[in-house]
Coordinates of C-alpha atoms in Angstrom, one line a residue:
M191 CA 174.2 70.3 102.4
K192 CA 175.5 73.6 103.7
K193 CA 173.1 73.4 106.6
F194 CA 174.3 70.0 107.5
L195 CA 177.9 71.1 107.4
L196 CA 177.1 74.0 109.6
L197 CA 175.4 71.8 112.2
A198 CA 178.2 69.2 112.1
T199 CA 180.8 72.0 112.5
I200 CA 179.0 73.5 115.5
S201 CA 178.8 70.1 117.2
F202 CA 182.4 69.4 116.5
L203 CA 183.6 72.7 118.0
I204 CA 181.9 72.2 121.3
F205 CA 183.5 69.0 122.4
E206 CA 186.5 69.5 124.7
H207 CA 187.5 66.1 126.1
A208 CA 189.0 63.1 124.5
W209 CA 187.3 59.7 124.5
S210 CA 188.4 56.7 122.5
Q211 CA 186.8 57.1 119.2
G212 CA 185.9 54.6 116.4
A213 CA 184.3 54.4 113.0
Y214 CA 181.1 52.5 112.5
V215 CA 181.0 48.9 111.4
P216 CA 179.1 48.6 108.0
F217 CA 175.7 47.0 108.4
N218 CA 176.1 43.4 107.4
R219 CA 173.4 40.9 108.4
D220 CA 175.7 38.0 108.8
Y221 CA 178.2 40.0 110.8
Y222 CA 175.6 41.7 113.0
H223 CA 173.9 38.4 113.7
L224 CA 177.1 37.1 115.3
I225 CA 177.0 40.1 117.6
E226 CA 173.4 40.0 118.6
R227 CA 173.1 36.3 119.1
Y228 CA 175.3 36.4 122.2
E229 CA 173.0 39.0 123.8
I230 CA 170.0 36.7 123.2
L231 CA 171.9 33.7 124.4
G232 CA 172.8 35.5 127.6
G233 CA 169.3 36.8 128.0
D234 CA 170.1 40.3 129.4
M235 CA 170.2 43.5 127.4
N236 CA 173.5 44.7 125.9
P237 CA 174.9 47.0 128.6
V238 CA 177.1 49.0 126.3
F239 CA 174.8 50.1 123.4
H240 CA 171.2 49.7 122.2
T241 CA 170.9 47.4 119.2
G242 CA 167.7 49.0 117.8
F243 CA 169.5 51.6 115.7
K244 CA 172.3 50.3 113.3
P245 CA 175.2 50.4 112.5
F246 CA 177.3 50.1 115.7
R247 CA 180.5 51.9 116.6
R248 CA 183.7 49.9 116.7
D249 CA 184.9 51.2 120.0
Q250 CA 181.6 50.3 121.7
L251 CA 181.6 46.9 120.1
G252 CA 185.1 46.3 121.4
T253 CA 184.0 47.2 124.9
Y254 CA 181.0 44.9 124.6
L255 CA 183.1 42.0 123.4
S256 CA 185.6 42.5 126.2
Q257 CA 182.8 42.5 128.8
Y258 CA 181.1 39.5 127.2
Q259 CA 184.3 37.4 127.3
S260 CA 184.9 38.2 130.9
D261 CA 181.3 37.8 132.2
S262 CA 179.7 35.2 129.9
M263 CA 182.4 32.8 128.7
A264 CA 180.4 30.0 130.2
L265 CA 177.9 30.5 127.3
V266 CA 180.7 30.2 124.8
Q267 CA 181.1 26.4 124.6
S268 CA 181.4 25.3 121.0
A269 CA 184.5 25.7 118.8
A270 CA 182.4 27.8 116.4
D271 CA 181.5 30.2 119.2
R272 CA 185.1 30.6 120.3
F273 CA 186.0 31.2 116.6
N274 CA 183.3 33.9 116.3
I275 CA 184.4 35.8 119.4
E276 CA 188.0 35.6 118.2
Y277 CA 187.0 36.8 114.7
L278 CA 185.0 39.8 116.0
S279 CA 187.8 40.7 118.4
N280 CA 190.4 40.5 115.7
D281 CA 188.2 42.7 113.4
N282 CA 188.1 45.4 116.1
W283 CA 191.5 44.8 117.7
E284 CA 192.4 48.4 118.2
F285 CA 189.6 48.7 120.8
M286 CA 190.1 45.5 122.6
P287 CA 191.8 45.9 126.0
E288 CA 193.4 42.5 125.7
D289 CA 196.0 41.7 123.1
T290 CA 194.6 40.1 120.0
Q291 CA 196.3 37.8 117.5
D292 CA 199.1 38.9 115.2
S293 CA 199.2 37.2 111.8
K294 CA 201.3 34.1 111.7
R295 CA 202.7 35.2 108.4
T296 CA 203.2 38.8 107.2
F297 CA 203.7 40.0 103.7
L298 CA 206.9 41.9 103.0
G299 CA 207.1 42.5 106.7
K300 CA 204.7 45.4 106.6
L301 CA 201.4 44.0 105.3
Y302 CA 198.9 41.8 107.1
R303 CA 200.6 42.1 110.5
K304 CA 197.1 41.8 111.9
P305 CA 194.7 39.2 110.4
S306 CA 192.1 41.9 109.6
D307 CA 194.3 44.6 108.1
F308 CA 196.1 44.7 104.8
F309 CA 198.0 47.6 106.2
H310 CA 197.8 49.5 109.5
Y311 CA 199.6 52.2 111.4
R312 CA 198.9 53.2 114.9
D313 CA 200.6 55.6 117.4
E314 CA 199.4 57.9 120.1
L315 CA 197.8 60.4 117.6
F316 CA 197.0 58.6 114.4
D317 CA 195.4 55.3 113.6
I318 CA 194.7 54.0 110.1
H319 CA 193.6 50.6 108.6
V320 CA 193.6 50.0 104.9
N321 CA 192.0 47.0 103.1
P322 CA 191.3 46.0 99.5
V323 CA 187.7 45.4 98.6
L324 CA 186.8 42.7 96.1
Y325 CA 183.7 40.8 94.9
L326 CA 183.9 38.4 92.0
S327 CA 180.9 36.2 91.3
G328 CA 179.5 34.2 88.4
G329 CA 176.2 32.4 88.0
I330 CA 173.7 30.8 85.7
E331 CA 170.0 31.5 85.6
Q332 CA 167.9 28.8 84.0
G333 CA 166.2 30.0 80.8
E334 CA 168.5 33.0 80.4
D335 CA 171.3 33.1 77.8
N336 CA 173.7 35.6 79.4
F337 CA 176.0 34.6 82.1
R338 CA 175.2 36.4 85.4
F339 CA 178.2 38.0 87.1
R340 CA 179.5 40.7 89.4
N341 CA 182.9 42.3 89.3
S342 CA 183.5 44.8 92.2
R343 CA 186.9 46.3 93.1
G344 CA 187.8 49.0 95.6
L345 CA 189.3 50.2 98.8
E346 CA 188.2 50.6 102.4
L347 CA 190.0 52.6 105.1
R348 CA 189.2 53.6 108.6
G349 CA 190.9 55.0 111.6
S350 CA 191.1 57.9 114.0
I351 CA 192.9 61.2 114.6
D352 CA 194.0 62.2 118.1
R353 CA 191.8 59.4 119.4
K354 CA 189.0 62.0 119.1
I355 CA 187.8 61.8 115.5
G356 CA 186.9 58.5 113.9
F357 CA 186.7 58.2 110.1
Y358 CA 185.7 55.7 107.4
T359 CA 185.9 55.7 103.6
Y360 CA 184.6 53.0 101.2
L361 CA 185.1 53.2 97.4
T362 CA 184.2 50.6 94.8
T363 CA 183.4 50.3 91.1
T364 CA 181.1 47.6 89.8
Q365 CA 180.0 45.9 86.6
T366 CA 177.3 43.4 86.9
I367 CA 174.5 41.5 85.1
F368 CA 171.7 40.8 87.6
P369 CA 169.3 37.9 87.8
S370 CA 166.2 38.6 85.8
W371 CA 163.9 39.6 88.7
I372 CA 166.4 42.1 90.0
R373 CA 166.8 43.6 86.5
N374 CA 163.0 43.9 86.2
Y375 CA 162.9 45.7 89.6
T376 CA 165.7 48.1 88.5
E377 CA 164.0 48.8 85.2
A378 CA 160.7 49.5 86.9
N379 CA 162.2 51.9 89.5
G380 CA 164.9 53.5 87.4
A381 CA 167.5 52.9 90.1
V382 CA 169.7 50.0 91.3
P383 CA 168.6 49.1 94.8
G384 CA 171.2 50.2 97.3
E385 CA 173.2 52.1 94.7
G386 CA 170.9 54.5 92.8
F387 CA 172.8 56.0 89.8
W388 CA 173.9 53.6 87.2
K389 CA 175.1 53.3 83.6
D390 CA 174.6 50.7 80.9
Y391 CA 177.2 47.9 80.8
G392 CA 176.7 46.0 77.6
A393 CA 173.2 45.1 76.5
D394 CA 171.9 43.7 79.8
G395 CA 174.4 44.9 82.4
Y396 CA 174.8 47.8 84.8
G397 CA 177.8 49.7 85.9
Y398 CA 178.0 51.9 89.0
F399 CA 180.4 53.6 91.3
S400 CA 179.8 53.3 95.1
A401 CA 181.2 55.6 97.8
M402 CA 180.4 55.9 101.5
G403 CA 182.2 57.8 104.2
H404 CA 181.7 59.4 107.6
I405 CA 183.4 61.0 110.6
S406 CA 182.4 60.4 114.2
F407 CA 183.2 62.2 117.4
D408 CA 182.0 62.7 121.0
I409 CA 180.4 65.9 122.0
S410 CA 180.4 64.8 125.6
K411 CA 180.7 61.6 127.5
S412 CA 177.1 60.7 126.8
I413 CA 176.5 62.4 123.4
Q414 CA 178.1 61.0 120.2
A415 CA 177.9 62.6 116.7
Q416 CA 178.3 61.2 113.2
F417 CA 178.3 63.0 109.9
G418 CA 178.5 61.0 106.7
H419 CA 177.1 59.4 103.6
D420 CA 175.7 56.0 104.4
R421 CA 172.6 54.0 105.2
N422 CA 170.9 53.4 108.6
F423 CA 168.6 50.7 109.9
V424 CA 166.1 50.6 112.7
G425 CA 165.0 47.4 114.4
E426 CA 165.9 43.8 115.1
G427 CA 164.5 42.2 112.0
Y428 CA 165.6 41.0 108.6
R429 CA 163.4 43.8 107.3
S430 CA 162.6 47.2 108.8
M431 CA 159.2 48.8 108.5
I432 CA 160.6 52.1 109.9
L433 CA 164.0 52.7 108.2
S434 CA 166.0 50.1 106.3
D435 CA 169.2 49.8 104.3
F436 CA 167.5 49.0 101.1
S437 CA 167.8 52.5 99.6
N438 CA 171.1 53.9 98.4
P439 CA 173.3 55.9 100.8
Y440 CA 172.3 59.5 101.7
V441 CA 174.0 62.4 103.5
F442 CA 173.1 62.7 107.2
F443 CA 174.0 64.0 110.6
K444 CA 173.3 61.8 113.6
L445 CA 173.3 62.4 117.3
N446 CA 173.2 59.5 119.8
T447 CA 172.6 60.3 123.5
K448 CA 172.9 57.4 126.0
I449 CA 172.1 58.2 129.6
W450 CA 171.3 55.4 132.1
R451 CA 168.7 53.1 130.4
F452 CA 167.7 55.7 127.8
N453 CA 169.1 56.1 124.3
L454 CA 167.9 59.0 122.1
T455 CA 169.0 58.9 118.4
N456 CA 168.4 61.9 116.1
L457 CA 168.9 61.6 112.4
F458 CA 168.8 64.6 110.1
S459 CA 169.2 63.8 106.4
Q460 CA 169.0 65.2 102.8
M461 CA 167.7 62.7 100.3
T462 CA 167.2 62.6 96.5
A463 CA 163.5 63.2 95.7
D464 CA 163.6 62.2 92.0
V465 CA 165.9 61.6 89.1
I466 CA 166.3 63.1 85.7
Y467 CA 166.4 60.6 82.9
N468 CA 167.8 60.4 79.4
G469 CA 165.6 57.7 77.9
R470 CA 165.7 54.7 80.3
R471 CA 168.6 55.7 82.6
P472 CA 169.7 58.5 84.9
T473 CA 171.5 61.4 83.3
D474 CA 173.3 64.6 84.4
G475 CA 171.4 67.4 86.1
R476 CA 170.5 68.9 89.4
Y477 CA 168.2 66.3 91.0
P478 CA 165.4 67.6 93.3
Q479 CA 166.1 67.1 97.0
K480 CA 164.0 66.5 100.1
W481 CA 164.6 66.6 103.8
F482 CA 164.2 63.8 106.4
S483 CA 164.3 64.0 110.2
H484 CA 163.9 61.1 112.5
H485 CA 164.2 60.6 116.3
R486 CA 164.0 57.4 118.3
L487 CA 163.9 57.2 122.1
G488 CA 164.8 53.7 123.4
I489 CA 164.6 52.5 127.0
N490 CA 165.6 49.3 128.7
L491 CA 162.8 48.2 130.9
G492 CA 164.6 45.9 133.2
K493 CA 167.2 43.5 131.8
K494 CA 165.0 41.7 129.3
L495 CA 162.9 44.3 127.5
N496 CA 163.7 47.2 125.2
I497 CA 161.1 49.6 123.8
G498 CA 161.7 52.4 121.3
V499 CA 159.3 55.1 120.2
F500 CA 160.0 57.0 117.0
E501 CA 158.8 59.9 115.0
S502 CA 159.9 61.0 111.5
V503 CA 159.1 63.7 109.1
M504 CA 159.7 64.0 105.3
A505 CA 159.6 67.5 103.9
N506 CA 160.1 68.8 100.3
Q507 CA 162.0 71.8 101.6
F508 CA 164.3 72.4 104.4
D509 CA 162.9 73.9 107.6
W510 CA 164.9 74.7 110.8
N511 CA 161.9 73.7 113.0
Y512 CA 162.7 70.0 112.3
M513 CA 166.3 70.4 113.5
N514 CA 165.2 70.6 117.1
P515 CA 166.3 67.2 118.5
V516 CA 163.6 67.0 121.3
I517 CA 160.5 68.6 119.7
F518 CA 157.3 66.7 118.8
Y519 CA 157.4 66.8 115.0
R520 CA 153.6 66.5 114.6
W521 CA 153.1 69.7 116.6
V522 CA 155.6 71.5 114.5
E523 CA 154.0 70.3 111.3
H524 CA 150.6 71.6 112.5
Q525 CA 152.1 75.0 113.1
L526 CA 153.4 75.1 109.6
G527 CA 150.0 74.2 108.1
T528 CA 150.4 70.4 107.9
P529 CA 152.5 70.5 104.7
D530 CA 154.8 67.5 105.4
K531 CA 154.7 63.8 105.9
V532 CA 154.9 62.7 109.6
M533 CA 155.1 59.0 110.7
L534 CA 155.3 57.7 114.2
G535 CA 155.3 54.4 116.0
F536 CA 157.4 52.0 118.1
D537 CA 159.7 49.0 118.0
G538 CA 160.8 46.6 120.7
K539 CA 162.5 43.4 121.6
W540 CA 162.0 41.0 124.6
N541 CA 164.6 38.4 125.5
F542 CA 162.0 36.4 127.4
I543 CA 164.0 33.2 127.8
K544 CA 167.8 32.7 127.4
G545 CA 168.3 31.9 123.8
M546 CA 164.9 33.3 122.6
Q547 CA 163.8 36.8 121.5
L548 CA 160.5 38.3 120.4
Y549 CA 160.7 41.6 118.4
G550 CA 158.4 43.8 116.5
Q551 CA 157.6 47.2 114.9
F552 CA 154.5 49.4 114.3
A553 CA 154.7 52.4 112.0
L554 CA 151.7 54.7 111.7
D555 CA 151.3 56.8 108.7
E556 CA 147.9 58.4 109.3
F557 CA 145.3 58.0 112.1
V558 CA 141.6 58.8 112.0
F559 CA 140.0 57.2 115.1
N560 CA 136.7 56.1 113.6
E561 CA 138.3 54.7 110.5
F562 CA 141.2 53.0 112.2
F563 CA 138.8 51.0 114.4
G564 CA 136.3 50.5 111.6
I565 CA 133.5 52.5 113.3
D566 CA 132.6 54.5 110.2
G567 CA 133.5 51.8 107.7
K568 CA 136.0 49.0 107.1
N569 CA 139.4 49.3 105.4
S570 CA 139.7 53.0 104.9
S571 CA 142.3 54.2 102.5
R572 CA 143.5 56.5 105.4
N573 CA 144.1 53.5 107.6
K574 CA 147.8 53.4 106.7
H575 CA 150.1 51.5 108.9
A576 CA 152.8 48.8 108.8
I577 CA 153.5 45.9 111.2
Q578 CA 156.3 43.6 111.9
A579 CA 156.4 40.6 114.3
G580 CA 159.4 38.3 114.7
Y581 CA 161.0 35.5 116.8
K582 CA 164.6 34.4 117.1
Y583 CA 165.8 31.1 118.6
I584 CA 169.5 30.8 119.3
N585 CA 171.1 27.3 119.5
A586 CA 167.7 26.0 118.4
F587 CA 166.6 22.6 119.8
K588 CA 169.8 22.6 121.9
I589 CA 172.0 22.3 118.7
S590 CA 175.0 24.5 119.0
N591 CA 175.2 27.3 116.5
L592 CA 171.8 26.5 114.9
D593 CA 169.8 29.7 114.9
F594 CA 166.3 30.1 113.7
Q595 CA 164.4 33.3 112.8
L596 CA 160.7 33.7 111.8
E597 CA 159.3 37.1 110.7
F598 CA 156.0 38.5 109.5
N599 CA 155.7 41.9 107.8
Q600 CA 152.8 43.8 106.3
A601 CA 151.9 47.3 105.1
R602 CA 148.4 48.5 104.3
P603 CA 147.8 50.2 100.9
Y604 CA 149.0 53.8 100.5
T605 CA 151.3 53.5 103.6
Y606 CA 154.4 55.6 102.9
Q607 CA 152.8 57.4 99.9
E608 CA 152.0 61.1 100.2
K609 CA 149.7 63.7 98.5
F610 CA 152.4 66.4 98.1
E611 CA 155.2 66.0 95.6
Y612 CA 158.6 64.7 96.9
Q613 CA 157.3 63.6 100.3
A614 CA 156.9 59.9 99.9
F615 CA 159.0 57.6 102.1
N616 CA 161.6 56.8 99.5
N617 CA 165.0 57.9 98.3
Y618 CA 166.3 57.9 94.8
R619 CA 163.1 56.2 93.7
T620 CA 163.6 53.2 96.0
P621 CA 161.7 52.6 99.3
L622 CA 163.3 53.6 102.6
A623 CA 161.5 50.7 104.4
H624 CA 160.5 47.5 102.7
P625 CA 161.5 46.7 99.1
L626 CA 157.8 46.1 98.1
G627 CA 156.7 49.5 99.2
A628 CA 153.2 48.9 100.6
N629 CA 150.1 46.8 100.0
F630 CA 151.7 43.5 100.9
R631 CA 152.0 40.7 103.5
E632 CA 155.2 38.7 103.9
V633 CA 156.5 35.7 105.9
I634 CA 160.3 35.1 106.2
G635 CA 162.1 32.1 107.7
I636 CA 165.8 32.0 108.2
L637 CA 168.0 29.1 109.4
R638 CA 171.6 29.8 110.1
Y639 CA 174.0 27.0 111.0
Q640 CA 177.7 26.9 111.7
P641 CA 178.7 23.2 111.7
I642 CA 182.4 24.0 111.8
P643 CA 184.1 27.3 112.7
R644 CA 184.8 28.6 109.2
L645 CA 181.6 27.4 107.5
Q646 CA 178.3 29.3 107.7
V647 CA 175.1 27.8 106.2
N648 CA 172.2 30.2 105.6
A649 CA 168.8 29.0 104.3
T650 CA 166.3 31.9 103.7
G651 CA 162.8 31.5 102.4
F652 CA 159.9 33.9 102.1
Y653 CA 156.3 34.1 100.9
Q654 CA 155.0 37.4 99.7
F655 CA 151.4 38.4 98.8
F656 CA 151.0 41.8 97.3
G657 CA 148.9 43.9 94.9
A658 CA 150.3 45.6 91.8
D659 CA 148.9 48.3 89.6
P660 CA 147.5 47.2 86.2
N661 CA 149.0 50.3 84.5
S662 CA 150.7 53.6 85.3
D663 CA 147.4 55.5 85.6
V664 CA 146.0 53.4 88.4
N665 CA 147.1 53.5 92.1
F666 CA 146.2 50.6 94.4
G667 CA 148.7 51.8 97.0
G668 CA 151.9 49.8 96.6
D669 CA 154.0 52.1 94.4
L670 CA 155.5 54.8 96.5
L671 CA 156.2 57.0 93.5
K672 CA 152.4 57.7 93.1
N673 CA 150.2 60.3 94.7
R674 CA 147.9 58.7 97.3
L675 CA 145.0 61.0 96.4
V676 CA 145.1 60.1 92.7
T677 CA 144.0 56.5 92.5
N678 CA 141.6 55.9 89.6
T679 CA 140.6 52.6 91.2
G680 CA 136.8 53.1 91.3
L681 CA 136.9 52.6 95.0
G682 CA 135.8 55.2 97.5
L683 CA 137.2 55.9 101.0
F684 CA 136.5 52.4 102.3
G685 CA 137.0 48.8 101.0
H686 CA 140.8 49.0 100.6
R687 CA 142.4 45.6 101.4
I688 CA 145.9 44.3 101.3
G689 CA 146.6 42.7 97.9
Q690 CA 144.1 44.9 96.0
G691 CA 144.9 45.4 92.3
V692 CA 146.7 42.7 90.4
E693 CA 147.3 40.0 93.0
N694 CA 150.8 38.5 93.1
R695 CA 152.3 35.7 95.1
V696 CA 156.0 35.1 95.3
V697 CA 157.7 32.1 96.9
K698 CA 161.5 32.3 97.1
G699 CA 164.2 30.1 98.7
N700 CA 167.9 30.6 98.9
L701 CA 170.6 28.3 100.3
N702 CA 174.1 29.9 100.8
L703 CA 177.3 28.3 102.0
S704 CA 180.0 30.7 103.0
Y705 CA 183.5 29.5 103.9
M706 CA 186.0 31.9 105.4
L707 CA 189.5 31.2 104.0
K708 CA 191.0 33.9 106.2
Q709 CA 189.8 37.0 108.0
N710 CA 187.0 38.6 105.9
L711 CA 187.9 36.5 102.8
F712 CA 185.0 34.2 101.8
I713 CA 184.0 31.7 99.2
D714 CA 180.2 31.6 98.7
L715 CA 178.1 29.0 96.9
S716 CA 174.4 29.8 96.6
Q717 CA 171.3 28.3 95.0
S718 CA 168.1 30.4 94.6
Y719 CA 164.6 29.4 93.5
R720 CA 161.9 32.0 92.9
R721 CA 158.3 31.4 91.7
R722 CA 155.8 34.1 91.0
T723 CA 152.1 33.7 90.2
S724 CA 150.0 36.6 89.2
Q725 CA 146.5 37.4 87.8
D726 CA 148.2 38.9 84.7
L727 CA 150.3 35.8 84.0
D728 CA 149.1 32.8 82.0
S729 CA 151.5 30.5 83.9
P730 CA 153.8 30.8 86.9
E731 CA 157.1 32.6 86.4
A732 CA 160.0 30.5 87.8
N733 CA 163.6 31.4 88.2
L734 CA 166.5 29.1 89.2
F735 CA 169.8 30.8 89.9
T736 CA 173.2 29.2 90.8
Q737 CA 176.1 31.3 91.8
V738 CA 179.7 31.1 93.1
S739 CA 181.4 34.1 94.6
V740 CA 184.7 35.2 96.1
R741 CA 184.6 38.3 98.2
M742 CA 187.0 40.2 100.4
N743 CA 185.9 42.8 102.9
M744 CA 182.5 43.0 101.3
I745 CA 178.9 42.2 102.3
R746 CA 177.3 39.2 100.8
Q747 CA 174.8 40.2 98.2
E748 CA 171.3 38.9 98.6
F749 CA 168.5 39.0 96.1
S750 CA 165.6 38.7 98.6
Y751 CA 162.8 40.6 96.9

């Protein structure tokens, strides 16, 4: 942590000029889809920021919305589109050059003067926005006695100082009883996905405290910096095979350099390597740490195509060599004796027709030429890589605000695992990429529809095929907490296929209706069905879950794994 503070302080001290500065918008798939769909609808790349690394900064989002409204309003034809642009503009009103709406009714004359802010204050030097955070939900799972619920309360604030330093803080406390398959996942990993540390709440529930925060500032006109505790996401898909938001927040320092068509993002992070337990749950102690560095170089090739190449390294101890933002990590790792885990690959998107986008990712964990191409043998255990391919169709079949997305993901066995302790691609015992870890294939379909401005309908379905380990002593390559050299499978170097081990198949569908009562206040009604078949089950395992939620300034919770 001291090393990150030193790096952030040095970067902070060298900036000399003032640029409008904003905090980052928390990554929310529903919210970010509204932003990205207009780029796809227009066909050209976003001229303000690259979308391949999330989250986005509010001041840049305000600039993009302003340009979009002035240049592309011919594309905004439906009432729902006009509502969405207005909603996003109101949510980032301090960075909009045009005046945005004031609330029709204030509370006590000081509260809710703007639709998006419970309280705000803004002058030439100081800007602050304060909002309550609330998530109340209740649901019934067929075959389970206990009522499923979530009770989250908290506070969110953001703002800027001297128009140079943006800041964001988020605090909540939660008590919940999960659907059974989420409870099983938590028990197996010893951590709540997205949260990490937890305590027992009653016999079947969990309680946890959540906190995120960051500061952001400009080092120069082209270089931006962020220091904080949060998640990051790489790519255009529902999942990411490179770096996702599935794990819990971690401390990081990020540099983003945008020059012409190029965008270089550097991420330096400290993560939790493992957890100390007292029985079945985490307890107090100094948890072992590990160090993660990642850089991605994105380039717009023309107006329709964006390609990003990345490299990342996971090390079980800090090394200054990996702080170099422009070095080739694999070369550095060779000089150190190859002690760390290096991954590389690429991602991209292509807006090939107005309203349609192709996107994808490729992450390479290990490469041996003769084994990768099957010359020496088929399906080597060292042939470790992950693939994503996806398609988005905005205003599908010429129906306004009907958006379709189809995505395929797969990861070979032993991808993201490592032979040295505390170097697997996970954080706090949960994967940094896909929830299943590795050794799987998955197909996802998403249909989003906005029939009226305030109503969002989301239908998500997926099919998963994956291999599980029959017991803790055997490693077929899906569990990232295991050593890739200790397998006990009876297989040699070759013959490793996706789904090896105990074959599982999961089919899941979820239908969610969200109605916005007022800015960032939603009522959700959702229905989920999940069916799992496995070689170690006598009959299929089926789950039917119905839930009603009220949430304010919080991301809709999804149970899509």
